[in-house]
DNA sequence: CGTTTGTTTGAGCAACATCAATAATTGTGG
DNA sequence: CCACAATTATTGATGTTGCTCAAACAAACG
């Protein structure tokens, strides 16, 4: 098809200033000039396929990475072949922050689906942030937020029931999709039940049973990866330990 | 006693350059001149007593704090009065990093015993780190390390057995005391069993029973807060999931 | 189209929580 | 310094959540 415009990734001059993720990503709170300077150090490679590693535990650390499309899981592999899933990352989210300290990745990251990322060489970013107080501030904020999110996760794993964990998980994705302009109630989860369970500190079977139960209770509709949240308020109640099942048992018939 | 030298905290001109914690704290990797400049923004207040709050969730964030002596627990209070203990902090450790993002503390911190801290106004630190690349780098490293430590904690809470959790907890303190020049095998834990359990996602009773069992198995000697680790190798085995109990059951008589 | 991988469901079980009682320790006021 | 109250720790008995094991089923893949 000769008259169809060829769009190669090389030609696609995506720039931070045009990027729809700008409000979620590093450019937040930067002046246009500063965005331009940030843009100049960003590298955009070709996309990863499902299952590809963005990096592996032990790899030398050179760059932070921002997901621009698709999704990624980070995990920490154990000697015995098992792993701990550390997080699922959506467009606009920065990964690799844990690797700054010892210049080596302390976890692995793989694409859950076809995924594009921006690469930000950390050396350059450090230099730039030294010259650009607002960028430095943004970096401190991002790192701090990451810490805050992980402490929430500690509470989840330390104190919450299986039910509360899954509800928290689902509403977290709901909010994150919403922020990115997608539906807050109808989405596809790109990870397997196994990975969800691993992340939440639960067995696969428990996750599966909970999905079934939530569906029976009219909280959601689920078919494999496709999830539709039908009752956000009650899901919210569950997160906060309010046992809405007993309070309003709606099991049909 | 008129001829006894009066040592007030006002007069105690402790400086970073003389501080025994310098190798653990922010001054790591700074030139003497730079340490001097850092020193100039650090505030040293009077000590906190056991139970005093250094700050509370919701407080405005102004300063990071470094423990200089004593110990501190950070925790996230829930609506219902319960709490999640997020960490126990020893001299040289920096707290408040999670508050940078929204300029408000997202957790509370209280002294577990008489505790002294250095206060580092964050605005000044930001300015200084902008002018001092090595300090900026150090900050990035510290924040990154915090993230890394929390991901380890996620694995602990997500995957490990009660036994593994307590062993990990004990060896973590062992190493941290050692780094500070104290015994790695003989120390006092300043927190209660309840707080340990809370931190590790276990019930108080489970913690108590485990201490008893570890003692029966000759792994340690414990008398209230006083702990003596008798078999570091086996404790290490436990952490890595090797059931040393069955392998070398040493129950006396 | 068979093979592999992921999901669901059931049955039984184990680890750890909860409840309850006692004991030890610490703090407090006289 | 002692007596009493309050807190903290230990220990035992019982209960429950969620794990493990097992099997059937569905979907994805070459």
Coordinates of C-alpha atoms (C1' of nucleotides) in Angstrom, one line a residue:
Chain A
X1 CA 0.0 0.0 0.0
X2 CA 2.3 2.6 -1.3
X3 CA 0.1 5.6 -0.5
X4 CA -0.4 4.7 3.0
X5 CA 1.7 6.9 5.3
X6 CA 4.5 4.8 6.8
X7 CA 4.8 5.3 10.5
X8 CA 8.0 3.9 11.8
X9 CA 9.0 4.3 15.4
X10 CA 12.1 6.1 14.3
X11 CA 10.0 8.7 12.6
X12 CA 7.6 9.1 15.5
X13 CA 9.1 12.1 17.1
X14 CA 7.2 11.8 20.3
X15 CA 8.1 14.5 22.7
X16 CA 7.4 15.1 26.3
X17 CA 5.6 18.3 25.5
X18 CA 3.1 16.5 23.3
X19 CA 2.8 13.4 25.5
X20 CA -0.6 12.7 27.0
X21 CA 1.1 11.4 30.1
X22 CA 2.8 14.7 30.8
X23 CA 0.5 15.4 33.8
X24 CA 1.4 12.0 35.4
X25 CA 5.1 11.9 34.5
X26 CA 8.2 13.8 35.3
X27 CA 7.3 17.0 33.4
X28 CA 4.7 17.8 36.0
X29 CA 5.4 21.3 37.3
X30 CA 8.1 22.0 34.8
X31 CA 8.2 25.1 32.7
X32 CA 8.0 24.4 28.9
X33 CA 11.7 25.3 28.5
X34 CA 12.6 22.8 31.2
X35 CA 10.4 20.1 29.6
X36 CA 12.4 20.7 26.4
X37 CA 15.6 20.1 28.3
X38 CA 14.3 17.0 29.9
X39 CA 13.1 15.8 26.6
X40 CA 16.5 16.1 25.2
X41 CA 17.9 13.3 27.4
X42 CA 15.0 10.9 27.0
X43 CA 15.5 7.9 24.8
X44 CA 12.6 6.1 23.2
X45 CA 13.3 2.6 22.0
X46 CA 11.1 0.0 20.3
X47 CA 8.4 -1.7 22.2
X48 CA 8.7 -4.8 24.3
X49 CA 6.5 -7.8 23.7
X50 CA 4.6 -9.7 26.3
X51 CA 7.1 -11.6 28.5
X52 CA 10.1 -9.5 27.5
X53 CA 12.3 -8.3 30.2
X54 CA 12.9 -4.5 30.5
X55 CA 15.7 -5.4 32.9
X56 CA 16.6 -8.2 35.3
X57 CA 17.7 -8.3 38.9
X58 CA 21.5 -7.8 38.9
X59 CA 21.6 -5.8 35.7
X60 CA 23.7 -2.6 35.7
X61 CA 21.5 0.4 36.3
X62 CA 21.8 3.2 33.8
X63 CA 18.3 4.5 33.3
X64 CA 14.9 5.0 34.9
X65 CA 12.1 3.9 32.7
X66 CA 8.6 5.4 32.2
X67 CA 5.9 3.2 30.8
X68 CA 4.3 5.0 27.9
X69 CA 1.9 2.3 26.9
X70 CA 1.1 -1.3 27.9
X71 CA 1.9 -2.5 31.4
X72 CA 4.8 -4.0 33.3
X73 CA 5.2 -6.1 36.4
X74 CA 8.2 -5.8 38.7
X75 CA 9.2 -8.7 40.8
X76 CA 12.0 -10.0 43.0
X77 CA 13.1 -13.5 42.0
X78 CA 14.1 -15.9 44.8
X79 CA 16.8 -18.5 44.7
X80 CA 14.3 -21.3 44.6
X81 CA 12.6 -20.1 41.4
X82 CA 9.7 -18.5 43.1
X83 CA 9.2 -14.8 43.0
X84 CA 7.6 -11.9 44.8
X85 CA 5.6 -9.6 42.6
X86 CA 6.4 -6.1 43.7
X87 CA 4.1 -4.1 41.5
X88 CA 2.1 -3.6 38.3
X89 CA 2.9 -0.5 36.4
X90 CA 0.8 1.5 34.0
X91 CA 1.6 4.3 31.6
X92 CA 3.2 7.3 33.2
X93 CA 4.7 5.3 36.0
X94 CA 8.4 5.4 36.7
X95 CA 10.3 2.2 37.4
X96 CA 13.8 1.4 38.5
X97 CA 13.9 3.8 41.4
X98 CA 15.1 1.1 43.7
X99 CA 18.3 0.6 41.6
X100 CA 19.8 4.1 42.2
X101 CA 21.4 3.1 45.4
X102 CA 23.8 0.4 44.3
X103 CA 23.8 1.0 40.6
X104 CA 22.3 -2.4 40.0
X105 CA 18.7 -3.5 39.6
X106 CA 17.4 -5.1 42.7
X107 CA 14.3 -6.5 40.9
X108 CA 13.3 -7.6 37.5
X109 CA 10.7 -6.1 35.2
X110 CA 8.8 -7.7 32.4
X111 CA 6.2 -6.6 30.0
X112 CA 2.7 -8.0 30.7
X113 CA 1.6 -7.0 27.1
X114 CA 3.1 -5.0 24.3
X115 CA 4.7 -2.2 26.0
X116 CA 6.6 1.0 25.2
X117 CA 8.8 2.9 27.5
X118 CA 10.9 6.0 27.7
X119 CA 14.4 5.6 29.0
X120 CA 15.9 8.3 31.1
X121 CA 19.6 7.9 31.7
X122 CA 20.1 8.6 35.3
X123 CA 23.4 10.3 35.0
X124 CA 21.9 12.9 32.7
X125 CA 18.8 13.2 34.9
X126 CA 21.0 13.8 37.9
X127 CA 22.9 16.6 36.2
X128 CA 19.8 18.1 34.8
X129 CA 18.1 18.0 38.2
X130 CA 21.1 19.7 39.7
X131 CA 20.6 22.6 37.3
X132 CA 16.9 22.6 37.5
X133 CA 15.5 22.9 41.1
X134 CA 11.9 22.1 40.0
X135 CA 13.1 18.8 38.5
X136 CA 15.0 18.0 41.5
X137 CA 11.9 18.7 43.6
X138 CA 9.9 16.5 41.3
X139 CA 12.3 13.7 41.7
X140 CA 12.2 13.9 45.5
X141 CA 8.4 13.9 45.3
X142 CA 8.4 10.9 43.1
X143 CA 10.7 9.0 45.3
X144 CA 8.8 10.0 48.4
X145 CA 5.5 8.9 46.8
X146 CA 7.0 5.6 45.9
X147 CA 7.9 5.1 49.6
X148 CA 4.4 6.2 50.7
X149 CA 2.8 3.7 48.3
X150 CA 4.9 0.9 49.6
X151 CA 4.0 1.6 53.2
X152 CA 0.4 1.3 52.2
X153 CA 1.2 -2.0 50.7
X154 CA 2.9 -3.0 54.0
X155 CA -0.4 -2.3 55.8
X156 CA -2.3 -4.3 53.2
X157 CA 0.0 -7.3 53.6
X158 CA 0.3 -7.0 57.3
X159 CA -3.2 -6.5 58.4
X160 CA -5.9 -7.0 55.7
X161 CA -8.0 -10.0 54.9
X162 CA -8.0 -11.6 51.5
X163 CA -11.2 -9.9 50.7
X164 CA -9.9 -6.5 51.6
X165 CA -6.7 -7.1 49.6
X166 CA -8.5 -7.9 46.4
X167 CA -10.9 -5.1 46.8
X168 CA -8.0 -2.7 47.4
X169 CA -6.3 -4.1 44.3
X170 CA -9.3 -3.6 42.1
X171 CA -10.0 -0.1 43.3
X172 CA -6.4 0.9 42.9
X173 CA -6.6 -0.1 39.2
X174 CA -9.9 1.6 38.9
X175 CA -8.4 4.9 40.0
X176 CA -5.3 4.5 38.0
X177 CA -7.2 3.7 34.8
X178 CA -9.5 6.7 35.5
X179 CA -6.5 9.0 35.9
X180 CA -5.4 7.9 32.5
X181 CA -8.7 8.6 30.8
X182 CA -10.0 5.0 30.7
X183 CA -13.1 3.7 32.3
X184 CA -12.9 3.3 36.1
X185 CA -15.4 0.4 36.0
X186 CA -14.6 -1.6 32.9
X187 CA -11.1 -2.7 32.2
X188 CA -8.8 -5.5 31.4
X189 CA -6.3 -6.8 33.8
X190 CA -3.1 -7.7 32.0
X191 CA -1.8 -10.0 34.7
X192 CA -2.7 -13.6 35.6
X193 CA -4.6 -14.7 38.7
X194 CA -1.3 -16.2 39.8
X195 CA 0.4 -12.9 39.6
X196 CA -2.4 -11.1 41.4
X197 CA -2.2 -13.7 44.2
X198 CA 1.5 -13.4 44.4
X199 CA 1.3 -9.7 44.6
X200 CA -1.4 -9.7 47.3
X201 CA 0.2 -12.5 49.3
X202 CA -2.6 -14.9 48.5
X203 CA -2.8 -18.3 46.7
X204 CA -4.2 -18.4 43.2
X205 CA -7.1 -20.4 44.3
X206 CA -8.1 -17.8 46.9
X207 CA -8.0 -15.1 44.3
X208 CA -10.1 -17.1 41.9
X209 CA -12.7 -17.9 44.7
X210 CA -12.9 -14.3 45.6
X211 CA -13.6 -13.2 42.1
X212 CA -16.4 -15.7 42.0
X213 CA -17.7 -14.6 45.3
X214 CA -17.6 -10.9 44.4
X215 CA -19.5 -11.7 41.3
X216 CA -22.1 -13.7 43.1
X217 CA -22.5 -10.8 45.5
X218 CA -23.1 -8.4 42.6
X219 CA -19.9 -6.4 43.3
X220 CA -18.5 -7.0 39.8
X221 CA -18.7 -9.0 36.7
X222 CA -15.6 -10.9 35.7
X223 CA -14.7 -13.0 32.7
X224 CA -11.0 -13.9 32.6
X225 CA -9.1 -10.7 32.3
X226 CA -12.1 -8.5 31.7
X227 CA -13.5 -6.9 34.9
X228 CA -16.5 -4.7 35.3
X229 CA -16.9 -3.1 38.7
X230 CA -20.6 -2.8 39.5
X231 CA -20.6 -1.5 43.0
X232 CA -17.8 0.8 43.8
X233 CA -19.3 2.0 47.1
X234 CA -19.5 -1.5 48.5
X235 CA -16.1 -2.3 47.2
X236 CA -14.9 0.7 49.1
X237 CA -16.7 -0.4 52.2
X238 CA -14.9 -3.8 52.0
X239 CA -11.6 -2.0 51.8
X240 CA -12.3 -0.2 55.0
X241 CA -13.3 -3.4 56.8
X242 CA -17.0 -2.9 56.6
X243 CA -18.6 -6.3 56.0
X244 CA -21.1 -5.3 53.4
X245 CA -22.0 -8.9 52.6
X246 CA -23.7 -9.5 55.9
X247 CA -25.2 -6.0 55.9
X248 CA -26.8 -6.2 52.5
X249 CA -26.9 -9.7 51.2
X250 CA -28.1 -9.4 47.6
X251 CA -27.5 -13.0 46.4
X252 CA -30.1 -13.4 43.6
X253 CA -33.1 -15.8 44.2
Chain B
X1 CA 28.5 20.6 92.7
X2 CA 29.8 23.9 91.5
X3 CA 33.1 22.7 90.1
X4 CA 31.6 20.0 88.0
X5 CA 31.4 21.0 84.3
X6 CA 27.9 21.8 83.3
X7 CA 27.0 20.1 80.1
X8 CA 23.8 21.5 78.7
X9 CA 22.4 20.5 75.3
X10 CA 22.8 24.1 74.2
X11 CA 26.5 24.0 74.9
X12 CA 27.0 20.7 73.3
X13 CA 28.2 21.8 70.0
X14 CA 27.8 18.5 68.3
X15 CA 28.8 18.8 64.7
X16 CA 28.4 16.4 61.8
X17 CA 32.1 16.3 61.3
X18 CA 32.6 14.9 64.8
X19 CA 29.6 12.7 64.8
X20 CA 30.2 9.0 65.1
X21 CA 27.3 8.4 62.8
X22 CA 28.9 10.3 59.9
X23 CA 29.6 7.1 58.1
X24 CA 25.9 6.1 58.3
X25 CA 24.3 9.4 57.8
X26 CA 24.0 12.0 55.1
X27 CA 27.6 13.2 55.3
X28 CA 28.7 9.9 53.6
X29 CA 30.7 10.8 50.5
X30 CA 30.8 14.5 51.2
X31 CA 33.9 16.6 51.3
X32 CA 34.8 18.2 54.6
X33 CA 33.7 21.6 53.3
X34 CA 30.4 20.2 52.2
X35 CA 29.9 18.6 55.6
X36 CA 30.4 22.0 57.1
X37 CA 27.7 23.5 54.9
X38 CA 25.3 20.6 55.7
X39 CA 26.1 21.1 59.3
X40 CA 25.0 24.7 59.1
X41 CA 21.4 23.9 58.4
X42 CA 21.1 21.0 60.9
X43 CA 19.1 21.8 64.1
X44 CA 19.6 19.8 67.2
X45 CA 16.9 19.9 69.8
X46 CA 16.5 18.5 73.2
X47 CA 15.9 14.8 73.6
X48 CA 12.5 13.1 73.4
X49 CA 11.3 10.8 76.2
X50 CA 9.9 7.3 75.8
X51 CA 6.4 7.7 74.2
X52 CA 6.9 11.2 72.9
X53 CA 5.9 11.9 69.4
X54 CA 8.5 13.2 67.0
X55 CA 5.6 14.0 64.7
X56 CA 2.2 12.8 63.9
X57 CA 0.4 11.7 60.8
X58 CA -1.1 14.9 59.3
X59 CA 1.5 17.2 60.7
X60 CA 3.0 19.7 58.3
X61 CA 6.3 18.5 57.0
X62 CA 9.2 20.8 57.4
X63 CA 12.2 18.6 58.3
X64 CA 13.7 15.2 57.9
X65 CA 15.0 13.8 61.1
X66 CA 18.1 11.7 61.8
X67 CA 18.1 9.6 65.0
X68 CA 21.3 10.3 66.9
X69 CA 20.7 8.2 69.9
X70 CA 17.8 6.0 71.2
X71 CA 15.2 4.5 68.9
X72 CA 12.0 5.4 67.2
X73 CA 9.1 3.6 65.7
X74 CA 7.1 4.9 62.8
X75 CA 3.5 3.8 62.4
X76 CA 0.4 4.5 60.4
X77 CA -2.6 4.9 62.7
X78 CA -6.0 3.6 61.4
X79 CA -9.4 5.2 62.0
X80 CA -10.3 2.4 64.4
X81 CA -7.5 3.1 66.8
X82 CA -5.3 0.2 65.6
X83 CA -2.0 0.9 63.9
X84 CA 0.5 -0.6 61.5
X85 CA 4.0 -0.3 62.6
X86 CA 6.1 0.7 59.6
X87 CA 9.6 0.6 61.0
X88 CA 12.0 0.7 63.9
X89 CA 14.7 3.2 63.5
X90 CA 18.2 3.3 65.0
X91 CA 20.8 6.0 65.2
X92 CA 22.0 7.3 61.8
X93 CA 18.7 6.5 60.2
X94 CA 16.6 9.1 58.4
X95 CA 12.9 9.4 58.9
X96 CA 10.2 11.5 57.3
X97 CA 11.1 10.7 53.7
X98 CA 7.5 9.7 52.9
X99 CA 6.3 13.2 53.8
X100 CA 8.1 15.0 51.1
X101 CA 5.5 14.4 48.4
X102 CA 2.5 16.1 50.0
X103 CA 4.3 18.3 52.6
X104 CA 2.4 16.4 55.3
X105 CA 3.5 13.5 57.4
X106 CA 1.8 10.3 56.3
X107 CA 2.8 8.4 59.4
X108 CA 3.5 9.1 63.0
X109 CA 6.8 8.6 64.9
X110 CA 7.4 8.1 68.6
X111 CA 10.4 7.5 70.7
X112 CA 10.7 4.0 72.1
X113 CA 13.2 5.3 74.7
X114 CA 15.1 8.5 75.4
X115 CA 16.0 9.6 71.9
X116 CA 17.9 12.5 70.4
X117 CA 17.5 13.6 66.8
X118 CA 18.9 16.1 64.3
X119 CA 16.4 18.0 62.4
X120 CA 17.2 18.9 58.8
X121 CA 14.9 21.5 57.3
X122 CA 13.9 20.1 53.9
X123 CA 13.8 23.4 52.1
X124 CA 17.3 24.2 53.1
X125 CA 18.4 20.6 52.2
X126 CA 16.8 21.0 48.8
X127 CA 18.6 24.2 48.1
X128 CA 21.9 22.8 49.4
X129 CA 21.5 19.6 47.4
X130 CA 20.9 21.7 44.3
X131 CA 24.2 23.4 44.8
X132 CA 26.0 20.3 45.9
X133 CA 25.7 17.4 43.4
X134 CA 27.3 14.9 45.9
X135 CA 24.6 15.7 48.4
X136 CA 21.9 15.4 45.8
X137 CA 23.3 12.0 44.8
X138 CA 23.4 11.0 48.4
X139 CA 19.7 11.9 48.8
X140 CA 18.7 10.0 45.7
X141 CA 20.6 7.0 47.1
X142 CA 19.0 7.3 50.5
X143 CA 15.5 7.5 49.0
X144 CA 16.3 4.6 46.7
X145 CA 17.6 2.5 49.6
X146 CA 14.4 3.2 51.5
X147 CA 12.4 1.9 48.6
X148 CA 14.6 -1.2 48.4
X149 CA 14.2 -1.9 52.1
X150 CA 10.5 -1.7 51.9
X151 CA 10.3 -4.1 48.9
X152 CA 12.2 -6.6 51.1
X153 CA 9.6 -6.1 53.7
X154 CA 6.9 -6.7 51.1
X155 CA 8.4 -10.1 50.5
X156 CA 8.6 -10.8 54.2
X157 CA 5.0 -10.0 54.7
X158 CA 3.8 -11.6 51.5
X159 CA 5.6 -14.9 51.6
X160 CA 7.4 -15.8 54.8
X161 CA 6.3 -17.9 57.7
X162 CA 6.1 -16.6 61.2
X163 CA 9.4 -18.3 62.0
X164 CA 11.1 -16.7 59.1
X165 CA 9.8 -13.3 59.9
X166 CA 11.0 -13.3 63.5
X167 CA 14.4 -14.6 62.4
X168 CA 14.7 -11.9 59.8
X169 CA 13.7 -9.3 62.3
X170 CA 16.3 -10.4 64.8
X171 CA 19.1 -10.7 62.2
X172 CA 18.3 -7.3 60.9
X173 CA 18.8 -5.8 64.3
X174 CA 21.9 -7.8 64.8
X175 CA 23.4 -6.3 61.6
X176 CA 22.3 -2.8 62.4
X177 CA 23.7 -2.9 65.9
X178 CA 26.9 -4.3 64.6
X179 CA 27.2 -1.5 62.1
X180 CA 26.9 1.0 64.9
X181 CA 29.6 -0.6 66.9
X182 CA 27.4 -2.6 69.3
X183 CA 27.3 -6.4 69.8
X184 CA 25.7 -8.3 67.0
X185 CA 24.6 -11.1 69.4
X186 CA 23.7 -9.4 72.6
X187 CA 21.3 -6.4 72.6
X188 CA 18.2 -4.9 74.0
X189 CA 15.1 -4.5 71.9
X190 CA 13.4 -1.3 72.8
X191 CA 10.0 -2.2 71.5
X192 CA 7.3 -4.4 73.0
X193 CA 6.2 -7.9 71.8
X194 CA 3.1 -6.3 70.6
X195 CA 5.0 -3.8 68.5
X196 CA 7.1 -6.6 67.0
X197 CA 4.1 -8.6 66.2
X198 CA 2.4 -5.7 64.6
X199 CA 5.4 -4.9 62.5
X200 CA 5.8 -8.5 61.4
X201 CA 2.1 -9.0 60.7
X202 CA 1.8 -11.5 63.6
X203 CA -0.2 -11.8 66.8
X204 CA 1.6 -11.0 70.0
X205 CA 1.1 -14.5 71.2
X206 CA 2.8 -15.9 68.1
X207 CA 5.8 -13.7 68.7
X208 CA 6.0 -14.8 72.3
X209 CA 5.7 -18.4 71.5
X210 CA 8.4 -18.1 68.8
X211 CA 10.8 -16.5 71.2
X212 CA 10.2 -19.4 73.6
X213 CA 10.6 -22.0 70.9
X214 CA 13.8 -20.3 69.5
X215 CA 15.2 -20.4 73.1
X216 CA 14.2 -24.1 73.5
X217 CA 16.0 -24.8 70.3
X218 CA 19.1 -23.1 71.5
X219 CA 19.0 -20.4 68.9
X220 CA 18.9 -17.6 71.4
X221 CA 18.5 -16.6 75.0
X222 CA 15.8 -14.1 75.7
X223 CA 14.7 -12.4 78.8
X224 CA 12.2 -9.7 78.1
X225 CA 13.9 -7.1 76.1
X226 CA 17.3 -8.6 76.4
X227 CA 18.2 -10.9 73.5
X228 CA 21.3 -13.0 73.0
X229 CA 21.7 -14.7 69.7
X230 CA 23.4 -18.0 70.2
X231 CA 23.4 -19.5 66.7
X232 CA 23.6 -17.0 63.9
X233 CA 24.2 -19.6 61.2
X234 CA 21.0 -21.5 62.1
X235 CA 19.0 -18.2 62.3
X236 CA 20.3 -17.5 58.9
X237 CA 19.2 -20.9 57.6
X238 CA 15.7 -20.2 59.0
X239 CA 15.5 -16.9 57.1
X240 CA 16.2 -18.8 53.9
X241 CA 13.6 -21.3 54.5
X242 CA 15.9 -24.1 55.6
X243 CA 14.2 -25.9 58.5
X244 CA 17.1 -26.3 60.8
X245 CA 14.9 -27.6 63.5
X246 CA 14.3 -30.9 61.9
X247 CA 17.8 -31.1 60.6
X248 CA 19.6 -30.6 63.9
X249 CA 17.2 -30.9 66.8
X250 CA 19.2 -29.9 69.8
X251 CA 16.5 -29.7 72.4
X252 CA 18.3 -30.3 75.7
X253 CA 17.8 -33.7 77.5
Chain C
dC1 C1' -5.4 -30.8 17.2
dG2 C1' -2.8 -32.2 20.8
dT3 C1' -0.1 -29.9 24.4
dT4 C1' 0.6 -26.6 27.5
dT5 C1' -0.8 -23.1 30.5
dG6 C1' -4.2 -20.8 33.2
dT7 C1' -8.7 -20.9 35.8
dT8 C1' -12.1 -22.7 38.6
dT9 C1' -14.0 -25.6 42.2
dG10 C1' -14.0 -29.0 46.0
dA11 C1' -12.1 -31.3 50.2
dG12 C1' -9.1 -31.4 53.9
dC13 C1' -5.6 -29.3 56.7
dA14 C1' -2.2 -26.3 58.9
dA15 C1' -0.6 -22.1 60.4
dC16 C1' -1.6 -18.7 62.9
dA17 C1' -5.3 -15.8 65.2
dT18 C1' -8.4 -15.4 68.9
dC19 C1' -10.0 -16.0 73.4
dA20 C1' -9.0 -16.7 78.1
dA21 C1' -6.3 -17.1 82.2
dT22 C1' -2.1 -16.4 84.7
dA23 C1' 2.3 -14.5 85.7
dA24 C1' 5.8 -11.2 85.6
dT25 C1' 7.1 -6.3 85.3
dT26 C1' 6.6 -1.6 85.5
dG27 C1' 4.8 2.5 87.2
dT28 C1' 2.5 5.2 90.9
dG29 C1' 1.3 7.2 95.1
dG30 C1' 1.6 6.9 99.9
Chain D
dC1 C1' 10.4 1.2 100.3
dC2 C1' 6.1 -1.0 99.8
dA3 C1' 1.4 -2.0 98.1
dC4 C1' -1.6 -1.6 94.3
dA5 C1' -2.8 -0.8 89.7
dA6 C1' -1.8 -1.1 85.0
dT7 C1' 0.7 -2.9 81.5
dT8 C1' 3.1 -6.5 79.2
dA9 C1' 4.4 -11.3 78.5
dT10 C1' 3.6 -16.1 78.6
dT11 C1' 1.0 -20.2 78.0
dG12 C1' -3.0 -23.2 76.9
dA13 C1' -7.3 -24.3 74.4
dT14 C1' -10.0 -23.5 70.5
dG15 C1' -11.4 -21.5 66.0
dT16 C1' -10.9 -19.8 61.4
dT17 C1' -8.8 -18.1 57.4
dG18 C1' -6.6 -19.1 53.7
dC19 C1' -3.2 -22.8 51.9
dT20 C1' -2.3 -27.2 49.8
dC21 C1' -3.6 -31.0 47.2
dA22 C1' -6.3 -32.8 43.5
dA23 C1' -9.1 -32.8 39.6
dA24 C1' -11.8 -30.9 35.8
dC25 C1' -12.2 -27.5 32.6
dA26 C1' -11.1 -23.6 29.4
dA27 C1' -8.1 -21.0 26.7
dA28 C1' -3.9 -20.2 24.2
dC29 C1' -0.3 -21.9 21.3
dG30 C1' 2.4 -24.1 18.2

